[in-house]
Structures are given as structure tokens and as C-alpha cells.
């Protein structure tokens, strides 16, 4: 039997792998960082053997609360991901699973490789609605891709949508597939209307290096990109630097930053309520957006989410807060669960790639509803 993780997005450290009933692993830290929570590895040579996989030392992981009521995902073909029995005792997470085939993959959430991002972007180029541009490169030398969808023009609103600042939050990439495929569907009336009134700038993957390296939260040098928006630099956070520069050229009326949350079993929006410049106009727009999204997707709700920052106390290095302040626009962070939605659970898959896609599609209804007022 063998465990391996030397592939795109792979991450695990083997402590013991001699006996199927006593496999022990640890989750490595992101490079030059203390964060650890993302795992993705292959276990082979264990067909029809009862496996017990213990993940050690999780009390100090990035989000210990994320392991409570969590079930890991597994896949034989890396297309269909299903949940497996998982328990957490406060420090050790234990997966018990008898693989039906010789080779099985386990992960924190359905992985989304940088190769798949590249394949997806390449496939979208065939649409006459899409213009692709490389804004710059990451510290590891990967491309920072921007998609421009629709034609900029007089009176058109400018909508920015970015995802995967935190690379382990792969649900953002599945969301992007649903969002972009619907936006480019020229028979979809919501998309046609949105593109008649707005141009979309989309960065499908803000953190290619962290994605390829199998990080939870940081880029190649350990920078948490969602704390770099006030003062990004080409040395530490070129990903944010080049995107922010382009935003300053285009102007911004709307900005949605797509994430996953380790602990909360809900889809929710986090806004810029703690900004000194937070306004009634921004609050009205945000309510209009979330009301429309609730109607478009019963998987989305507004009852549960992060506690609001006290007025004036927002962390201005966070994308949403920086954007709302710098552009006086509607800027929001969308969070999806790693676990499942407690109100509408799926026993087999939990929160899944397909459900992320559907939520991505539904976001277009909500965006169209606010465009006239942006
Ligand atoms: Zn995040």
C-alpha cells in the first residue's frame, strides 16, 4: 500500500502507512505560513480492505471548528466525489472507509487543479463574448488570467468577479464553472440582459501558486492574498497588485469575491458593514442582491453568517472592504460551506461541485437585479 500527493494540488505528510487499519498522516503547513487544513492524496493498494486513516495534530490547524460535523470527500475517478465516514475528537480526525477499488483519492473538498482552470479558460476562448488577457505572473511564474466578457461601453456597468484568493477553497472554482457557463449561454435571457447592461471582468483563479502547491490560504511566499488589498506589492502579492491595477483602469461598480468557509454549514454573504465609508446606498444594494439570490437559490440564506464588524472597525486590507471603500461600489464576499448546508443536506455528496455550479448560475439573477441601481 502507498500514499502519494506529488500532483497538482496534492498535500499530505505520511507518518505511518504499513497497515490499512492504522494509517497516520499530518497536514503540511502552507509554505512560509502557519496555516494548515487542506489535504488531497491518493491511497493505493487497499482494494476491499477496511482502512482507518488518522489525521494527527488538528487542534492547531487553521480552523479546528471546521472538523466538527465534517465528512471528508473521496473519489475513484476524480470526477465524482462522495463523502466518507469521518469523526473528530478535538485533535485527531479519523476516516473509516473500505475502498471498492485499488486506488482512491481523499480530499478536504472536491479538488480543482490549476490544469483544470487552464483547460476551462482555454475552452471559453471559443466564445465570441470572451476576451482573454494575461495580467502578469505569480511568484512561481504562472499566468494571472483575466476574462473580459461582453463589450465595455458608454453607460455600461462594470462588474468584477474573482475567486480562489484562498486556494484550498476549491468550491469557488466549481462556482466559477456554473457562473461563466451560464453567462456565456447566448440563449439565456438573464445572461443576455446582464451583458446588454454590463461588462464582466472575471479572475477565475486569484491564487494559482497556492492552488498548485496544495495550500489552504496563502500564495507561494506565505502571503494571505485577502489581507493584501490595501498595499499589495510585486514582491509579496503580485496576484493582487496586477488585478488591482486593472480595476483602477476599468473602474468598478460591483465586486464579488468567492470563497469557502471551513466552519459554517451555510451559504452566506459577508459585506463591508464595518467600513468607515459604509453607506445607506451600499446597504440597500446589498439587501437587494441577497433578497434576489435567496429567491434564485434556496441553498442561499441570510440568517447565519459572520458577526458584523463594529462600525468603522473593518479590516481594510480585505478585498471586499477595500473595494467598497475605494470605488464606493457594492462589494461582497460570498462564502460556501466545506461541510454541507444544514437546511438542505445531501447525504451522499454534501456541499458538492454540482451544487456550487448551480449557485454560480443563480448569482446571475441576483447580479442582474442590482445592475440598474449600481
Ligand atoms: Zn476564504
Tab-separated table of C-alpha atoms and ligand atoms in Angstrom:
chain	number	residue	atom	x	y	z
A	1	UNK	CA	0.000	0.000	0.000
A	2	UNK	CA	1.113	3.539	-0.717
A	3	UNK	CA	0.141	7.174	-0.194
A	4	UNK	CA	1.161	9.806	-2.741
A	5	UNK	CA	0.486	13.521	-3.194
A	6	UNK	CA	3.035	14.712	-5.752
A	7	UNK	CA	0.436	16.089	-8.148
A	8	UNK	CA	-1.379	19.373	-8.814
A	9	UNK	CA	-2.988	20.443	-5.525
A	10	UNK	CA	-1.749	17.410	-3.597
A	11	UNK	CA	-0.948	17.809	0.109
A	12	UNK	CA	-0.215	15.271	2.843
A	13	UNK	CA	2.623	14.125	5.092
A	14	UNK	CA	2.775	10.391	5.813
A	15	UNK	CA	3.506	9.369	9.395
A	16	UNK	CA	2.663	5.682	9.073
A	17	UNK	CA	1.380	3.634	6.148
A	18	UNK	CA	2.144	-0.021	6.898
A	19	UNK	CA	-1.248	-1.374	7.835
A	20	UNK	CA	-4.694	-0.390	6.452
A	21	UNK	CA	-6.193	-0.267	9.954
A	22	UNK	CA	-3.573	2.171	11.234
A	23	UNK	CA	-2.736	4.779	8.626
A	24	UNK	CA	-1.452	8.011	10.181
A	25	UNK	CA	-0.949	11.315	8.373
A	26	UNK	CA	-0.407	15.003	9.064
A	27	UNK	CA	-1.479	18.015	7.025
A	28	UNK	CA	1.527	20.144	5.962
A	29	UNK	CA	1.580	23.895	6.558
A	30	UNK	CA	1.281	26.310	3.631
A	31	UNK	CA	4.796	27.390	2.623
A	32	UNK	CA	6.241	30.044	4.988
A	33	UNK	CA	2.990	30.099	6.907
A	34	UNK	CA	1.317	28.578	9.959
A	35	UNK	CA	-1.936	27.725	8.143
A	36	UNK	CA	-2.787	24.083	7.530
A	37	UNK	CA	-6.114	22.479	6.694
A	38	UNK	CA	-6.090	21.429	3.006
A	39	UNK	CA	-5.347	17.770	2.222
A	40	UNK	CA	-5.513	15.810	-1.012
A	41	UNK	CA	-3.790	12.469	-1.561
A	42	UNK	CA	-4.002	9.109	-3.263
A	43	UNK	CA	-4.135	5.841	-1.349
A	44	UNK	CA	-3.404	2.750	-3.436
A	45	UNK	CA	-3.137	-0.995	-2.880
A	46	UNK	CA	-6.098	-1.246	-0.496
A	47	UNK	CA	-8.994	-2.658	-2.535
A	48	UNK	CA	-11.728	-4.108	-0.270
A	49	UNK	CA	-9.599	-3.507	2.836
A	50	UNK	CA	-11.068	-1.680	5.818
A	51	UNK	CA	-8.936	1.459	6.132
A	52	UNK	CA	-8.612	3.717	9.151
A	53	UNK	CA	-6.858	6.986	8.370
A	54	UNK	CA	-5.928	9.190	11.307
A	55	UNK	CA	-5.050	12.866	10.752
A	56	UNK	CA	-2.929	13.958	13.725
A	57	UNK	CA	-2.459	17.357	15.434
A	58	UNK	CA	-5.500	19.177	14.094
A	59	UNK	CA	-6.117	21.182	17.250
A	60	UNK	CA	-3.626	23.727	15.879
A	61	UNK	CA	-4.953	23.635	12.317
A	62	UNK	CA	-6.237	26.860	10.772
A	63	UNK	CA	-9.898	26.178	11.673
A	64	UNK	CA	-10.335	23.432	14.292
A	65	UNK	CA	-14.095	24.181	14.308
A	66	UNK	CA	-14.092	23.169	10.663
A	67	UNK	CA	-13.581	19.493	11.570
A	68	UNK	CA	-16.662	19.261	13.774
A	69	UNK	CA	-19.524	17.563	11.900
A	70	UNK	CA	-17.298	17.414	8.830
A	71	UNK	CA	-17.025	14.459	6.457
A	72	UNK	CA	-14.088	14.066	4.068
A	73	UNK	CA	-14.615	13.524	0.337
A	74	UNK	CA	-13.314	10.562	-1.665
A	75	UNK	CA	-13.214	9.649	-5.350
A	76	UNK	CA	-12.020	6.823	-7.600
A	77	UNK	CA	-12.086	8.785	-10.859
A	78	UNK	CA	-11.506	12.372	-9.585
A	79	UNK	CA	-14.799	13.394	-11.205
A	80	UNK	CA	-17.386	12.053	-8.781
A	81	UNK	CA	-16.651	12.930	-5.137
A	82	UNK	CA	-18.618	11.361	-2.312
A	83	UNK	CA	-18.496	11.732	1.471
A	84	UNK	CA	-16.966	9.079	3.705
A	85	UNK	CA	-17.494	8.404	7.449
A	86	UNK	CA	-15.348	10.851	9.428
A	87	UNK	CA	-15.005	11.578	13.135
A	88	UNK	CA	-13.180	14.266	15.092
A	89	UNK	CA	-12.169	14.084	18.757
A	90	UNK	CA	-10.792	17.623	19.098
A	91	UNK	CA	-7.310	16.815	17.788
A	92	UNK	CA	-7.462	13.709	15.593
A	93	UNK	CA	-9.709	13.326	12.564
A	94	UNK	CA	-10.439	9.716	11.609
A	95	UNK	CA	-11.715	8.484	8.250
A	96	UNK	CA	-13.026	4.914	8.158
A	97	UNK	CA	-13.556	3.632	4.647
A	98	UNK	CA	-13.290	0.380	2.712
A	99	UNK	CA	-12.311	1.362	-0.852
A	100	UNK	CA	-14.098	-0.611	-3.560
A	101	UNK	CA	-11.203	-0.189	-5.965
A	102	UNK	CA	-7.445	-0.387	-5.678
A	103	UNK	CA	-6.782	3.339	-5.934
A	104	UNK	CA	-8.747	6.021	-4.139
A	105	UNK	CA	-8.288	9.768	-3.603
A	106	UNK	CA	-9.233	11.632	-0.430
A	107	UNK	CA	-9.503	15.412	-0.073
A	108	UNK	CA	-10.801	18.214	2.131
A	109	UNK	CA	-13.217	19.235	-0.655
A	110	UNK	CA	-13.552	18.213	-4.316
A	111	UNK	CA	-10.203	19.440	-5.717
A	112	UNK	CA	-9.920	21.776	-8.699
A	113	UNK	CA	-6.460	21.693	-10.251
A	114	UNK	CA	-4.644	24.567	-11.925
A	115	UNK	CA	-4.576	22.397	-15.061
A	116	UNK	CA	-8.354	22.254	-14.998
A	117	UNK	CA	-8.507	26.056	-14.618
A	118	UNK	CA	-6.274	26.370	-17.693
A	119	UNK	CA	-8.395	23.876	-19.662
A	120	UNK	CA	-11.546	25.763	-18.722
A	121	UNK	CA	-10.165	29.163	-19.699
A	122	UNK	CA	-8.841	27.732	-22.973
A	123	UNK	CA	-12.269	26.297	-23.790
A	124	UNK	CA	-14.021	29.615	-23.130
A	125	UNK	CA	-11.882	31.404	-25.712
A	126	UNK	CA	-14.092	29.944	-28.430
A	127	UNK	CA	-16.954	32.154	-27.300
A	128	UNK	CA	-17.117	35.451	-29.233
A	129	UNK	CA	-18.189	37.076	-25.964
A	130	UNK	CA	-14.869	36.325	-24.252
A	131	UNK	CA	-11.610	38.203	-24.385
A	132	UNK	CA	-8.693	36.639	-22.506
A	133	UNK	CA	-5.755	38.580	-21.140
A	134	UNK	CA	-2.707	37.687	-19.058
A	135	UNK	CA	-2.312	40.450	-16.476
A	136	UNK	CA	1.055	39.326	-15.182
A	137	UNK	CA	2.615	36.410	-13.411
A	138	UNK	CA	2.783	34.867	-9.984
A	139	UNK	CA	5.911	34.297	-7.883
A	140	UNK	CA	6.106	30.739	-9.288
A	141	UNK	CA	5.818	32.154	-12.811
A	142	UNK	CA	2.223	31.144	-13.547
A	143	UNK	CA	-0.110	33.341	-15.595
A	144	UNK	CA	-2.646	35.606	-13.930
A	145	UNK	CA	-5.614	35.208	-16.269
A	146	UNK	CA	-8.380	37.760	-16.724
A	147	UNK	CA	-11.525	37.149	-18.745
A	148	UNK	CA	-13.441	40.124	-20.133
A	149	UNK	CA	-16.980	39.166	-21.035
A	150	UNK	CA	-19.119	41.479	-23.102
A	151	UNK	CA	-18.232	44.846	-24.539
A	152	UNK	CA	-17.266	47.798	-22.387
A	153	UNK	CA	-19.221	50.860	-23.457
A	154	UNK	CA	-20.926	54.084	-22.553
A	155	UNK	CA	-23.416	53.642	-19.733
A	156	UNK	CA	-22.455	50.037	-19.084
A	157	UNK	CA	-21.866	48.937	-15.521
A	158	UNK	CA	-18.532	47.325	-14.620
A	159	UNK	CA	-18.805	44.053	-12.676
A	160	UNK	CA	-15.777	42.252	-11.258
A	161	UNK	CA	-15.952	38.656	-10.063
A	162	UNK	CA	-12.906	36.927	-8.556
A	163	UNK	CA	-12.378	33.579	-6.874
A	164	UNK	CA	-9.912	31.413	-5.020
A	165	UNK	CA	-7.852	34.023	-3.246
A	166	UNK	CA	-7.714	31.197	-0.708
A	167	UNK	CA	-6.601	28.282	-2.857
A	168	UNK	CA	-7.964	25.485	-0.656
A	169	UNK	CA	-11.461	26.918	-1.143
A	170	UNK	CA	-11.947	24.972	-4.358
A	171	UNK	CA	-15.720	25.437	-4.223
A	172	UNK	CA	-15.013	28.871	-5.709
A	173	UNK	CA	-13.716	27.213	-8.891
A	174	UNK	CA	-16.761	24.949	-9.218
A	175	UNK	CA	-18.925	28.042	-8.678
A	176	UNK	CA	-16.996	29.797	-11.487
A	177	UNK	CA	-17.841	26.997	-13.920
A	178	UNK	CA	-21.550	27.428	-13.305
A	179	UNK	CA	-21.378	31.216	-13.319
A	180	UNK	CA	-19.314	31.531	-16.512
A	181	UNK	CA	-21.077	28.810	-18.480
A	182	UNK	CA	-24.414	30.494	-17.819
A	183	UNK	CA	-23.070	33.971	-18.539
A	184	UNK	CA	-21.820	32.716	-21.923
A	185	UNK	CA	-25.049	30.912	-22.804
A	186	UNK	CA	-26.449	33.150	-25.521
A	187	UNK	CA	-29.890	31.570	-25.219
A	188	UNK	CA	-30.194	32.510	-21.538
A	189	UNK	CA	-32.297	35.674	-21.181
A	190	UNK	CA	-30.788	36.634	-17.804
A	191	UNK	CA	-27.276	36.482	-19.226
A	192	UNK	CA	-28.219	38.345	-22.403
A	193	UNK	CA	-29.807	41.125	-20.407
A	194	UNK	CA	-26.865	41.302	-17.981
A	195	UNK	CA	-24.406	41.587	-20.870
A	196	UNK	CA	-26.529	44.258	-22.546
A	197	UNK	CA	-26.212	46.403	-19.444
A	198	UNK	CA	-22.806	45.467	-18.032
A	199	UNK	CA	-19.337	44.204	-18.827
A	200	UNK	CA	-17.843	41.473	-16.635
A	201	UNK	CA	-14.210	41.164	-15.628
A	202	UNK	CA	-13.576	37.738	-14.140
A	203	UNK	CA	-10.445	36.316	-12.493
A	204	UNK	CA	-11.272	32.604	-12.162
A	205	UNK	CA	-8.223	31.873	-10.019
A	206	UNK	CA	-6.571	34.618	-7.946
A	207	UNK	CA	-4.041	32.193	-6.437
A	208	UNK	CA	-2.598	29.723	-8.984
A	209	UNK	CA	0.564	29.084	-6.929
A	210	UNK	CA	-1.289	28.188	-3.751
A	211	UNK	CA	-3.653	26.026	-5.817
A	212	UNK	CA	-0.860	24.047	-7.454
A	213	UNK	CA	1.139	23.760	-4.233
A	214	UNK	CA	-1.858	22.425	-2.325
A	215	UNK	CA	-2.146	25.356	0.101
A	216	UNK	CA	-5.176	26.252	2.179
A	217	UNK	CA	-4.818	30.022	2.411
A	218	UNK	CA	-1.625	31.556	1.028
A	219	UNK	CA	0.385	32.130	-2.136
A	220	UNK	CA	3.916	30.809	-2.809
A	221	UNK	CA	5.598	33.079	-0.224
A	222	UNK	CA	3.026	32.629	2.537
A	223	UNK	CA	1.007	35.798	1.845
A	224	UNK	CA	-2.728	35.635	2.616
A	225	UNK	CA	-3.911	37.471	-0.508
A	226	UNK	CA	-7.138	38.569	1.143
A	227	UNK	CA	-5.078	40.701	3.530
A	228	UNK	CA	-3.047	42.383	0.786
A	229	UNK	CA	-5.537	44.732	-0.877
A	230	UNK	CA	-4.504	47.965	0.795
A	231	UNK	CA	-0.797	47.706	-0.040
A	232	UNK	CA	-0.061	44.864	-2.463
A	233	UNK	CA	3.473	44.557	-3.826
A	234	UNK	CA	5.079	42.783	-6.763
A	235	UNK	CA	7.486	41.101	-4.317
A	236	UNK	CA	4.888	39.638	-1.968
A	237	UNK	CA	1.468	39.696	-3.652
A	238	UNK	CA	1.770	40.290	-7.411
A	239	UNK	CA	-1.566	38.485	-7.868
A	240	UNK	CA	-3.417	41.289	-6.072
A	241	UNK	CA	-1.137	44.019	-7.414
A	242	UNK	CA	-1.868	43.334	-11.096
A	243	UNK	CA	-5.604	42.758	-10.577
A	244	UNK	CA	-5.992	45.927	-8.509
A	245	UNK	CA	-4.117	47.912	-11.148
A	246	UNK	CA	-6.535	46.688	-13.827
A	247	UNK	CA	-9.510	47.529	-11.588
A	248	UNK	CA	-8.242	51.079	-11.287
A	249	UNK	CA	-8.218	51.293	-15.097
A	250	UNK	CA	-11.735	49.901	-15.587
A	251	UNK	CA	-13.446	51.402	-12.542
A	252	UNK	CA	-15.726	49.111	-10.522
A	253	UNK	CA	-19.493	49.225	-9.891
A	254	UNK	CA	-19.802	45.707	-8.455
A	255	UNK	CA	-17.299	43.274	-6.966
A	256	UNK	CA	-17.975	39.719	-5.836
A	257	UNK	CA	-15.175	37.720	-4.195
A	258	UNK	CA	-15.978	33.995	-3.986
A	259	UNK	CA	-14.775	31.885	-1.029
A	260	UNK	CA	-15.478	28.850	1.114
A	261	UNK	CA	-15.889	28.825	4.890
A	262	UNK	CA	-14.431	25.964	6.918
A	263	UNK	CA	-16.762	26.118	9.897
A	264	UNK	CA	-20.238	27.377	8.974
A	265	UNK	CA	-22.654	24.972	7.232
A	266	UNK	CA	-24.323	27.730	5.192
A	267	UNK	CA	-24.027	29.810	2.044
A	268	UNK	CA	-23.873	33.462	3.019
A	269	UNK	CA	-22.665	36.936	2.113
A	270	UNK	CA	-20.149	38.966	4.122
A	271	UNK	CA	-20.318	42.681	3.366
A	272	UNK	CA	-18.364	45.824	4.167
A	273	UNK	CA	-20.608	46.943	7.042
A	274	UNK	CA	-17.618	47.848	9.224
A	275	UNK	CA	-16.166	50.356	6.749
A	276	UNK	CA	-15.997	53.992	7.869
A	277	UNK	CA	-17.477	54.808	4.443
A	278	UNK	CA	-20.303	52.195	4.606
A	279	UNK	CA	-23.425	53.945	3.335
A	280	UNK	CA	-27.166	53.502	3.189
A	281	UNK	CA	-26.841	53.149	-0.561
A	282	UNK	CA	-24.424	50.228	-0.195
A	283	UNK	CA	-26.655	48.629	2.437
A	284	UNK	CA	-29.718	48.924	0.173
A	285	UNK	CA	-27.870	47.433	-2.788
A	286	UNK	CA	-26.577	44.548	-0.708
A	287	UNK	CA	-30.065	43.770	0.605
A	288	UNK	CA	-31.460	43.876	-2.910
A	289	UNK	CA	-28.758	41.438	-4.021
A	290	UNK	CA	-29.190	38.973	-1.167
A	291	UNK	CA	-33.012	39.080	-1.431
A	292	UNK	CA	-32.741	38.224	-5.128
A	293	UNK	CA	-30.200	35.460	-4.510
A	294	UNK	CA	-32.445	33.839	-1.893
A	295	UNK	CA	-35.221	33.652	-4.458
A	296	UNK	CA	-32.895	32.366	-7.184
A	297	UNK	CA	-31.349	29.689	-4.927
A	298	UNK	CA	-32.905	28.176	-1.800
A	299	UNK	CA	-29.355	26.972	-0.979
A	300	UNK	CA	-28.535	30.597	-0.106
A	301	UNK	CA	-29.672	32.236	3.131
A	302	UNK	CA	-29.146	35.420	5.186
A	303	UNK	CA	-29.916	34.267	8.711
A	304	UNK	CA	-26.462	32.861	9.510
A	305	UNK	CA	-23.055	34.328	8.688
A	306	UNK	CA	-20.153	36.196	10.246
A	307	UNK	CA	-20.829	38.658	13.081
A	308	UNK	CA	-20.799	42.160	11.605
A	309	UNK	CA	-17.721	44.318	12.193
A	310	UNK	CA	-18.407	47.200	14.544
A	311	UNK	CA	-18.999	50.444	12.597
A	312	UNK	CA	-15.683	51.850	11.428
A	313	UNK	CA	-13.715	48.794	12.602
A	314	UNK	CA	-13.389	46.898	9.306
A	315	UNK	CA	-10.048	45.413	8.280
A	316	UNK	CA	-9.315	47.496	5.192
A	317	UNK	CA	-6.739	45.015	3.844
A	318	UNK	CA	-9.596	42.621	2.955
A	319	UNK	CA	-10.713	42.729	-0.696
A	320	UNK	CA	-14.406	43.422	-0.059
A	321	UNK	CA	-13.736	46.216	2.429
A	322	UNK	CA	-11.026	47.782	0.296
A	323	UNK	CA	-13.161	47.664	-2.858
A	324	UNK	CA	-16.334	49.064	-1.269
A	325	UNK	CA	-14.300	51.940	0.129
A	326	UNK	CA	-12.021	52.669	-2.836
A	327	UNK	CA	-14.754	52.509	-5.502
A	328	UNK	CA	-17.884	53.280	-3.455
A	329	UNK	CA	-19.363	50.173	-5.043
A	330	UNK	CA	-21.344	47.128	-3.963
A	331	UNK	CA	-18.573	44.732	-2.858
A	332	UNK	CA	-19.265	41.407	-1.166
A	333	UNK	CA	-17.653	38.139	-0.170
A	334	UNK	CA	-19.665	35.024	-0.966
A	335	UNK	CA	-18.971	32.092	1.358
A	336	UNK	CA	-19.901	28.471	0.661
A	337	UNK	CA	-19.532	25.567	3.115
A	338	UNK	CA	-16.940	22.801	3.142
A	339	UNK	CA	-19.426	20.665	5.077
A	340	UNK	CA	-22.962	20.946	3.801
A	341	UNK	CA	-25.966	23.210	4.090
A	342	UNK	CA	-27.783	22.144	7.267
A	343	UNK	CA	-31.119	23.328	5.880
A	344	UNK	CA	-30.913	21.231	2.704
A	345	UNK	CA	-28.340	18.467	3.277
A	346	UNK	CA	-27.221	15.922	0.715
A	347	UNK	CA	-26.281	12.668	2.456
A	348	UNK	CA	-24.189	11.275	-0.400
A	349	UNK	CA	-22.176	14.307	-1.536
A	350	UNK	CA	-22.685	17.095	0.997
A	351	UNK	CA	-21.984	20.528	-0.484
A	352	UNK	CA	-20.720	19.442	-3.906
A	353	UNK	CA	-19.290	20.668	-7.216
A	354	UNK	CA	-22.716	20.468	-8.882
A	355	UNK	CA	-24.351	22.465	-6.127
A	356	UNK	CA	-21.567	25.076	-6.355
A	357	UNK	CA	-22.248	25.332	-10.105
A	358	UNK	CA	-25.976	25.826	-9.527
A	359	UNK	CA	-25.256	28.585	-7.000
A	360	UNK	CA	-22.900	30.218	-9.514
A	361	UNK	CA	-25.686	30.202	-12.088
A	362	UNK	CA	-28.163	31.644	-9.592
A	363	UNK	CA	-25.856	34.551	-8.806
A	364	UNK	CA	-26.549	35.971	-12.254
A	365	UNK	CA	-30.194	36.551	-11.325
A	366	UNK	CA	-29.075	38.492	-8.280
A	367	UNK	CA	-26.487	40.495	-10.217
A	368	UNK	CA	-29.000	41.402	-12.922
A	369	UNK	CA	-31.432	42.557	-10.242
A	370	UNK	CA	-28.966	45.159	-8.913
A	371	UNK	CA	-27.321	46.284	-12.173
A	372	UNK	CA	-29.765	49.177	-12.846
A	373	UNK	CA	-29.057	50.608	-9.384
A	374	UNK	CA	-25.268	50.185	-9.258
B	1	LIG	ZN1	-11.575	32.407	2.029
